[in-house]
XYZ file of C-alpha atoms in Angstrom:
576
model
C 87.249 19.904 -39.908
C 83.550 18.935 -39.580
C 81.286 20.973 -41.805
C 79.370 23.854 -40.249
C 75.674 24.138 -41.051
C 72.694 25.850 -39.462
C 72.027 25.208 -35.789
C 68.623 23.748 -36.666
C 70.265 21.263 -39.037
C 72.648 20.120 -36.306
C 69.808 19.621 -33.821
C 67.788 17.713 -36.419
C 70.803 15.514 -37.248
C 71.355 14.664 -33.582
C 67.686 13.870 -33.003
C 67.457 11.519 -35.965
C 70.199 9.303 -34.531
C 68.873 6.046 -33.141
C 69.976 5.042 -29.613
C 72.590 2.694 -31.109
C 73.983 5.276 -33.527
C 73.984 7.923 -30.778
C 75.903 5.620 -28.419
C 78.463 4.735 -31.094
C 79.016 8.401 -31.933
C 79.372 9.347 -28.271
C 81.959 6.628 -27.646
C 83.946 7.687 -30.700
C 83.741 11.375 -29.740
C 85.001 10.606 -26.225
C 87.978 8.620 -27.472
C 86.705 5.210 -26.328
C 86.075 3.830 -29.796
C 88.076 4.231 -32.993
C 86.378 5.251 -36.242
C 87.044 1.823 -37.907
C 85.607 0.037 -34.854
C 82.530 2.281 -34.989
C 82.010 1.403 -38.661
C 82.487 -2.327 -38.014
C 79.941 -2.371 -35.195
C 77.420 -0.401 -37.289
C 77.959 -2.777 -40.232
C 77.517 -5.798 -37.974
C 74.246 -4.333 -36.696
C 73.001 -3.812 -40.261
C 74.012 -7.343 -41.266
C 72.164 -8.649 -38.194
C 68.995 -7.115 -39.564
C 68.723 -3.665 -37.962
C 66.948 -1.377 -40.411
C 67.843 2.084 -39.195
C 68.915 4.948 -41.452
C 71.395 6.465 -38.981
C 73.111 3.131 -38.326
C 73.219 2.399 -42.068
C 74.949 5.758 -42.625
C 77.634 4.769 -40.124
C 77.967 1.339 -41.694
C 78.556 2.914 -45.128
C 81.598 4.910 -43.988
C 84.830 4.209 -45.840
C 82.963 2.432 -48.649
C 81.467 0.022 -46.070
C 84.864 -0.498 -44.505
C 86.803 -1.348 -47.648
C 88.906 1.816 -47.193
C 89.413 2.093 -43.403
C 91.831 5.013 -43.797
C 88.889 7.131 -45.020
C 86.388 6.254 -42.294
C 87.177 9.130 -39.943
C 87.243 11.599 -42.842
C 83.797 10.411 -43.971
C 82.487 10.518 -40.406
C 83.569 14.146 -40.005
C 81.816 15.022 -43.262
C 78.664 13.319 -42.020
C 78.605 15.060 -38.624
C 76.871 18.406 -38.050
C 78.591 20.575 -35.425
C 76.976 24.009 -35.666
C 75.823 23.884 -32.028
C 79.391 24.691 -30.966
C 81.465 27.698 -32.091
C 84.181 27.177 -34.698
C 87.734 27.012 -33.383
C 90.164 29.807 -34.067
C 93.759 28.837 -34.905
C 96.084 30.817 -32.637
C 99.678 31.255 -33.774
C 102.176 30.755 -30.944
C 105.570 29.325 -30.060
C 105.924 25.596 -29.483
C 108.754 23.268 -28.538
C 110.311 20.425 -30.491
C 110.675 17.734 -27.790
C 113.574 16.039 -29.621
C 115.788 19.048 -30.318
C 114.354 21.467 -27.701
C 114.218 24.045 -30.495
C 111.400 26.584 -30.444
C 109.388 27.131 -33.606
C 106.013 28.651 -34.464
C 102.782 26.705 -34.955
C 99.054 26.924 -34.413
C 96.766 25.803 -31.593
C 92.949 25.542 -31.825
C 90.916 27.500 -29.277
C 87.257 28.214 -28.536
C 87.229 31.494 -26.651
C 84.711 32.210 -23.865
C 83.239 35.076 -25.907
C 82.633 32.712 -28.845
C 80.902 30.185 -26.582
C 78.623 32.724 -24.953
C 77.748 34.411 -28.238
C 76.800 31.021 -29.700
C 74.818 29.796 -26.688
C 72.864 33.022 -26.173
C 71.015 32.180 -29.411
C 69.534 29.234 -27.510
C 68.026 30.686 -24.340
C 67.362 27.263 -22.830
C 71.038 26.312 -23.100
C 72.274 29.745 -22.026
C 70.045 29.889 -18.949
C 70.988 26.372 -17.824
C 74.715 27.017 -18.233
C 75.030 30.622 -17.046
C 71.914 31.400 -15.014
C 68.538 32.984 -15.659
C 67.860 36.709 -15.267
C 66.171 35.908 -11.966
C 69.079 33.848 -10.614
C 71.574 36.539 -11.666
C 69.613 39.214 -9.825
C 69.254 37.045 -6.708
C 72.965 36.201 -6.655
C 74.176 39.771 -6.963
C 71.654 41.018 -4.400
C 73.078 38.508 -1.896
C 76.692 39.437 -2.693
C 78.454 41.851 -0.372
C 80.806 43.823 -2.676
C 81.836 46.271 0.020
C 83.292 43.366 2.047
C 84.223 40.715 -0.531
C 87.884 41.232 -1.624
C 86.982 39.789 -5.037
C 84.567 42.652 -5.690
C 85.710 45.520 -3.482
C 87.754 47.320 -6.160
C 86.276 45.649 -9.230
C 85.355 47.810 -12.263
C 82.191 45.696 -12.335
C 80.659 47.985 -9.697
C 80.873 50.962 -12.084
C 78.887 49.220 -14.827
C 75.284 50.165 -15.374
C 72.664 47.628 -14.203
C 75.417 45.190 -13.234
C 73.158 43.416 -10.712
C 70.709 42.506 -13.479
C 73.041 42.058 -16.445
C 76.382 40.624 -15.234
C 77.073 36.898 -15.751
C 79.695 35.563 -13.270
C 82.144 33.032 -14.719
C 84.601 30.508 -13.305
C 87.772 29.427 -15.104
C 89.713 26.207 -14.515
C 93.140 25.067 -15.618
C 94.920 21.804 -14.886
C 96.902 19.026 -16.530
C 96.377 15.260 -16.623
C 98.564 12.443 -17.924
C 97.656 11.333 -21.447
C 100.755 9.459 -22.627
C 103.997 8.182 -21.108
C 105.965 11.030 -19.522
C 103.597 13.692 -20.788
C 100.479 15.485 -19.594
C 97.822 17.522 -21.343
C 97.060 21.013 -20.043
C 93.374 21.848 -20.443
C 91.664 25.178 -19.785
C 87.882 25.371 -19.530
C 85.237 27.668 -18.071
C 81.677 27.530 -16.783
C 78.995 29.745 -15.368
C 79.070 30.143 -11.602
C 75.269 29.810 -11.576
C 75.154 26.784 -13.890
C 72.263 24.403 -13.323
C 74.283 21.497 -14.732
C 76.094 19.047 -12.478
C 79.741 17.976 -12.352
C 81.823 17.930 -15.523
C 78.804 18.552 -17.773
C 78.842 22.305 -17.157
C 82.388 22.853 -18.472
C 83.069 24.463 -21.825
C 86.390 23.705 -23.503
C 88.766 26.556 -24.330
C 92.043 24.851 -25.274
C 94.359 21.902 -24.607
C 98.072 21.568 -25.270
C 100.685 18.899 -24.350
C 103.260 20.025 -21.816
C 106.104 18.249 -23.638
C 105.813 20.677 -26.564
C 104.983 23.792 -24.552
C 107.522 26.576 -25.071
C 108.286 28.325 -21.753
C 108.503 32.005 -20.869
C 106.647 35.183 -21.749
C 107.109 34.469 -25.446
C 105.991 30.875 -24.955
C 102.931 28.806 -25.725
C 100.803 29.271 -22.629
C 101.472 32.997 -22.390
C 100.009 33.424 -25.885
C 96.992 31.217 -25.149
C 96.306 33.011 -21.869
C 96.638 36.376 -23.625
C 93.802 35.379 -25.961
C 91.688 34.200 -23.021
C 92.236 37.519 -21.227
C 91.390 39.334 -24.485
C 88.150 37.346 -24.717
C 87.228 38.148 -21.109
C 87.777 41.829 -21.842
C 85.445 41.540 -24.852
C 82.796 39.902 -22.650
C 83.152 42.609 -20.014
C 82.911 45.441 -22.556
C 80.295 43.464 -24.520
C 81.860 44.402 -27.826
C 84.178 42.531 -30.178
C 87.564 44.319 -30.279
C 89.186 45.586 -33.471
C 92.651 44.386 -32.482
C 94.182 41.195 -31.129
C 95.903 40.930 -27.698
C 99.059 42.546 -29.138
C 97.287 45.466 -30.800
C 97.329 44.116 -34.366
C 94.277 44.742 -36.537
C 91.755 41.921 -36.910
C 90.026 43.462 -39.930
C 91.358 40.768 -42.275
C 90.853 37.859 -39.869
C 88.449 35.351 -41.466
C 86.871 34.376 -38.133
C 86.892 37.552 -36.034
C 87.065 40.331 -38.631
C 83.328 40.340 -39.336
C 82.512 40.663 -35.632
C 84.448 43.877 -34.942
C 82.354 46.455 -33.102
C 79.351 44.183 -32.684
C 77.961 43.247 -29.230
C 78.917 39.819 -27.922
C 75.710 39.333 -25.923
C 72.245 40.842 -26.500
C 70.167 43.132 -24.269
C 73.099 44.705 -22.472
C 74.331 41.507 -20.799
C 78.034 41.165 -20.093
C 80.273 38.775 -18.168
C 83.056 38.934 -15.604
C 85.510 36.322 -14.358
C 84.498 35.798 -10.729
C 87.036 33.119 -9.864
C 89.892 30.948 -11.129
C 89.701 27.342 -9.923
C 92.789 25.175 -9.532
C 95.147 23.503 -7.100
C 98.101 25.148 -5.390
C 100.512 23.590 -7.885
C 98.662 25.295 -10.755
C 98.620 28.651 -8.950
C 102.296 28.520 -7.994
C 103.822 27.089 -11.179
C 101.535 28.527 -13.857
C 100.332 31.821 -12.371
C 103.458 32.632 -10.383
C 102.016 32.902 -6.875
C 104.269 32.505 -3.857
C 105.511 28.963 -3.362
C 104.500 27.081 -0.237
C 108.157 26.366 0.570
C 109.223 30.012 0.361
C 109.756 32.364 3.294
C 106.353 33.917 2.518
C 104.178 30.909 1.599
C 100.795 32.605 1.118
C 99.685 34.863 -1.733
C 96.704 36.213 0.241
C 98.433 37.621 3.313
C 101.819 38.692 4.669
C 102.574 35.612 6.768
C 106.111 34.246 6.863
C 108.338 31.793 8.724
C 109.718 34.289 11.256
C 107.863 37.199 12.892
C 104.425 36.602 11.255
C 104.208 32.801 11.568
C 101.930 31.105 9.047
C 101.190 28.269 11.492
C 99.738 30.473 14.232
C 95.956 30.047 14.209
C 95.074 31.966 17.338
C 92.563 34.785 17.081
C 95.382 37.289 17.547
C 97.653 35.806 14.842
C 99.575 38.613 13.115
C 98.830 37.373 9.598
C 95.096 37.897 10.148
C 95.658 41.657 10.039
C 98.259 41.587 7.279
C 95.891 41.552 4.318
C 97.951 44.347 2.771
C 100.712 41.782 2.401
C 98.909 39.916 -0.362
C 100.942 39.334 -3.501
C 100.815 42.077 -6.136
C 103.821 41.349 -8.386
C 101.999 39.058 -10.821
C 102.491 39.424 -14.574
C 100.382 36.501 -15.810
C 97.967 37.608 -18.586
C 94.885 36.459 -16.652
C 95.423 39.307 -14.178
C 94.929 41.794 -17.020
C 91.321 40.675 -17.430
C 88.814 43.132 -15.889
C 88.024 42.476 -12.246
C 90.656 39.741 -11.823
C 92.981 40.025 -8.844
C 94.905 37.756 -6.503
C 91.651 37.307 -4.570
C 90.036 35.762 -7.655
C 92.044 32.554 -7.101
C 89.628 30.120 -5.440
C 91.238 27.914 -2.813
C 89.917 24.430 -3.406
C 88.180 22.117 -0.928
C 89.372 18.992 -2.748
C 93.094 19.832 -2.606
C 93.356 22.040 0.491
C 90.916 20.208 2.770
C 89.984 16.729 1.527
C 93.473 15.692 0.397
C 95.170 18.059 2.832
C 94.042 19.072 6.310
C 91.191 16.546 6.545
C 93.519 13.695 5.558
C 95.924 14.798 8.318
C 93.204 15.032 10.972
C 91.678 11.623 10.219
C 95.055 9.925 9.826
C 96.142 11.172 13.256
C 92.877 10.163 14.952
C 93.060 6.671 13.442
C 96.703 6.207 14.424
C 96.064 7.491 17.964
C 93.376 4.811 18.277
C 95.588 2.025 16.864
C 98.408 2.902 19.283
C 96.129 2.375 22.277
C 96.626 -1.387 22.198
C 97.991 -4.242 20.134
C 98.252 -2.768 16.653
C 96.825 -5.669 14.656
C 93.832 -6.096 16.958
C 93.220 -2.355 17.229
C 93.319 -1.964 13.445
C 90.790 -4.778 12.941
C 88.504 -3.062 15.437
C 89.031 0.262 13.651
C 88.123 -1.235 10.245
C 85.001 -2.814 11.726
C 84.071 0.575 13.192
C 84.569 2.269 9.814
C 82.457 -0.334 8.010
C 79.706 0.008 10.582
C 79.492 3.798 10.510
C 80.445 4.868 7.010
C 77.464 5.434 4.778
C 77.221 6.144 1.118
C 75.712 9.526 0.435
C 76.069 12.466 -1.891
C 78.698 13.787 0.478
C 81.233 11.005 0.101
C 82.159 7.568 -1.129
C 82.562 4.617 1.269
C 85.701 2.516 1.446
C 85.689 -1.046 0.177
C 89.183 -1.852 1.461
C 91.431 -0.266 4.050
C 94.907 -0.983 5.414
C 97.295 0.403 7.996
C 99.410 1.679 5.093
C 96.527 4.008 4.158
C 97.465 6.341 7.011
C 100.982 5.427 8.184
C 104.078 3.432 7.338
C 103.601 0.089 9.169
C 107.384 -0.446 9.214
C 108.194 2.981 10.657
C 105.162 4.152 12.617
C 107.198 6.051 15.209
C 109.024 8.115 12.579
C 106.211 8.713 10.056
C 103.676 11.493 10.334
C 100.209 9.974 9.846
C 98.052 11.138 6.951
C 95.446 9.395 4.809
C 96.899 8.358 1.462
C 96.033 6.265 -1.606
C 92.372 7.257 -1.162
C 90.053 9.336 -3.311
C 89.077 12.759 -1.974
C 85.413 11.701 -1.791
C 86.430 8.723 0.365
C 88.292 11.050 2.722
C 85.179 13.222 3.090
C 83.092 10.151 3.851
C 85.380 9.409 6.829
C 84.848 12.785 8.544
C 81.704 11.758 10.493
C 83.330 8.355 11.193
C 86.334 10.062 12.776
C 83.982 12.241 14.853
C 82.101 9.190 16.169
C 85.398 7.483 16.970
C 86.683 10.530 18.850
C 83.487 10.880 20.892
C 83.433 7.168 21.730
C 87.116 6.484 22.369
C 88.735 9.819 23.313
C 86.411 11.104 26.015
C 89.451 12.211 28.022
C 90.982 14.252 25.189
C 89.081 17.474 24.573
C 91.309 18.609 21.699
C 90.801 15.430 19.643
C 87.058 15.726 20.169
C 87.081 19.405 19.186
C 89.269 18.952 16.113
C 86.893 16.317 14.671
C 83.723 18.051 15.823
C 84.604 21.409 14.270
C 85.893 19.809 11.072
C 82.548 18.033 10.715
C 80.735 21.325 11.375
C 82.655 23.020 8.564
C 81.678 20.277 6.126
C 78.077 20.728 7.265
C 78.453 24.423 6.432
C 79.686 23.472 2.934
C 76.786 21.097 2.282
C 73.961 23.214 3.679
C 74.852 26.874 3.086
C 73.643 28.991 0.186
C 75.909 29.884 -2.727
C 76.396 33.221 -0.940
C 76.207 32.292 2.753
C 74.093 34.413 5.043
C 75.950 36.318 7.738
C 74.989 33.651 10.283
C 76.106 30.802 8.009
C 79.375 32.575 7.196
C 80.189 33.175 10.868
C 79.380 29.562 11.714
C 81.651 28.180 8.998
C 84.458 30.619 9.801
C 84.395 29.871 13.522
C 84.209 26.091 13.131
C 87.254 25.792 10.858
C 89.322 28.225 12.914
C 88.454 26.372 16.121
C 89.487 23.137 14.433
C 92.844 24.660 13.470
C 93.389 25.976 16.984
C 92.736 22.512 18.439
C 95.078 21.005 15.854
C 97.762 23.521 16.804
C 97.514 22.512 20.462
C 97.733 18.825 19.506
C 100.810 19.553 17.382
C 102.491 21.388 20.267
C 101.656 18.518 22.617
C 103.128 15.973 20.167
C 106.391 17.964 20.026
C 106.583 18.080 23.829
C 105.997 14.314 24.048
C 108.444 13.529 21.243
C 105.764 11.923 19.047
C 105.744 12.010 15.262
C 102.112 13.115 15.012
C 99.932 16.137 14.155
C 102.312 17.682 11.628
C 101.671 21.229 10.437
C 101.855 21.908 6.695
C 101.096 25.034 4.604
C 97.697 23.592 3.656
C 96.617 24.251 7.226
C 97.192 27.932 6.563
C 95.492 27.768 3.164
C 92.444 26.212 4.820
C 92.218 29.250 7.121
C 92.284 31.469 4.021
C 89.704 29.197 2.359
C 87.200 29.758 5.151
C 87.752 33.525 4.814
C 86.843 33.242 1.123
C 83.897 31.090 2.163
C 82.265 34.022 3.918
C 81.299 35.471 0.511
C 81.096 32.381 -1.741
C 80.421 28.866 -0.519
C 83.555 26.885 -1.567
C 81.302 23.979 -2.603
C 80.220 25.988 -5.644
C 83.785 26.391 -6.898
C 85.436 23.151 -5.829
C 87.156 21.192 -8.565
C 85.548 17.748 -8.351
C 83.751 18.107 -11.689
C 86.677 20.050 -13.161
C 89.158 17.270 -12.359
C 86.862 14.720 -14.004
C 86.565 16.966 -17.050
C 90.339 17.355 -17.413
C 90.706 13.572 -17.151
C 88.108 12.995 -19.884
C 89.863 15.461 -22.206
C 93.205 13.736 -21.547
C 91.620 10.391 -22.453
C 90.265 11.921 -25.644
C 93.672 13.411 -26.448
C 95.340 10.035 -25.984
C 93.031 8.543 -28.628
C 94.179 11.171 -31.158
C 97.920 10.436 -31.010
C 98.118 7.544 -33.472
C 100.107 8.641 -36.521
C 100.024 12.248 -35.367
C 102.811 14.529 -34.061
C 102.225 15.507 -30.445
C 102.019 19.221 -31.254
C 99.306 18.590 -33.871
C 97.167 16.395 -31.590
C 94.884 19.269 -30.382
C 93.447 19.595 -33.900
C 92.381 15.938 -33.925
C 91.042 16.363 -30.394
C 88.866 19.338 -31.294
C 87.354 17.503 -34.289
C 86.041 14.767 -32.019
C 85.158 17.229 -29.288
C 82.966 19.248 -31.652
C 80.874 16.178 -32.452
C 80.642 15.080 -28.816
C 79.612 18.535 -27.609
C 77.014 18.839 -30.361
C 75.453 15.544 -29.291
C 75.514 16.568 -25.625
C 74.044 20.030 -26.183
C 71.334 18.691 -28.495
C 70.131 16.438 -25.663
C 69.433 19.520 -23.539
C 67.241 21.241 -26.120
């Protein structure tokens, strides 16, 4: 493991790196450059005539490359990583992928309480990642705990000075492919009020390959989540516990034993998990929420497939008044953390809207236009229209290519429900105003198509322009626009059934989008969408892939965290 020295020494080490040395270290720490390649490039730079101490140090690794097997070892000795907390080694079950036998091993973790304790020593870093005292006070003053289901029964409200001292956190869990037939599960967290953008605000907690994950309540993830819940409890109580998640004494623990009874954060600050970010697959498979294909497909209400239909979006829909039907039979460890309930699960714009309902709306509008004439000619006109009206902005990414197969099956148009596919979520969002312009220009005689695109565009406007806690007027505007869109979509779906057309299909994500806009009344979904989180998980998977050479899959997280420590130290030092 990299040596741990004073924070000041780590900052000084990072600052003395020349631009070339810094770039080489960053590429190695992100998994894009091997340690021998780093040494070779540094040596080549020195031989070219670069006289820089930091580059010369890199060039000297492994006895100037004569012993390449020692280069990474020497690099880890050279690096200073005291800007990040040390990892704890958690003992848990793991799976042997060859024999399917379960044995016991260790997994490295950096708990949220460790991160926050470390970063609070650097107020500039802490404020940028978790919010200043002023931003905390403003956020909680805008919150409406008596109405927000996340806060209504939270023990947070019984804490003293919670509006001035409580730091709201977001957690994210997801997996990404990192080798053939295997994916890497990564859990991270960030401050809800972080001033950083995208993936830069995420703090790593743990990663573990799914192929060696032991299932069940005695399995790998249950143990890791139990430690995360334990850490969240410590942050809420603002004191380091004397026992581990299973009640065993930590007095002899070399990492946590010396912290027992001490405050985690200074000046009475504490933290609470405000939301868990993820896609429906993560919620249903990992957390155990109701599956979308079950008789009761929603964990937030009592809708079903019979007398309380999930696909009824009228104002008088029965599920709107069945909030008591939300799921309560959840045993996942995260629900033991203070203030965490089924309402803490943040429905995600990227998966529910962009790659869900929005893709359906735009795919149907585009196909309806193509079917108005000769398909080839109509599609060429459609692509010209898209190119003319799409615009690159912070709210989306324009398309460079487009085909009929991006929204239907060209060989079976009459039997395939249209939906945008093989596009990035940001590209789908970019097409929302294009679809609106197309509907207004070409479907003047169809009020429902105009309304479905108009109200969808209005909801995206609400996302882009509303505050983190929407005002009452903003919340009502967003809520009404998405519900009106769903009502128009429902009428179009009914019309398609009557006409025998394979269009305007209804899927559970339509219902989840209605629940999303209900959550959006109290927290703008833009502030908890998973765009940056997905990028972060992908970057960790890439890093994990670079650590597999000559290493058993179950031991890979230890190699990953060694590189991650160096990369995070470099990144955090830049912010000081």
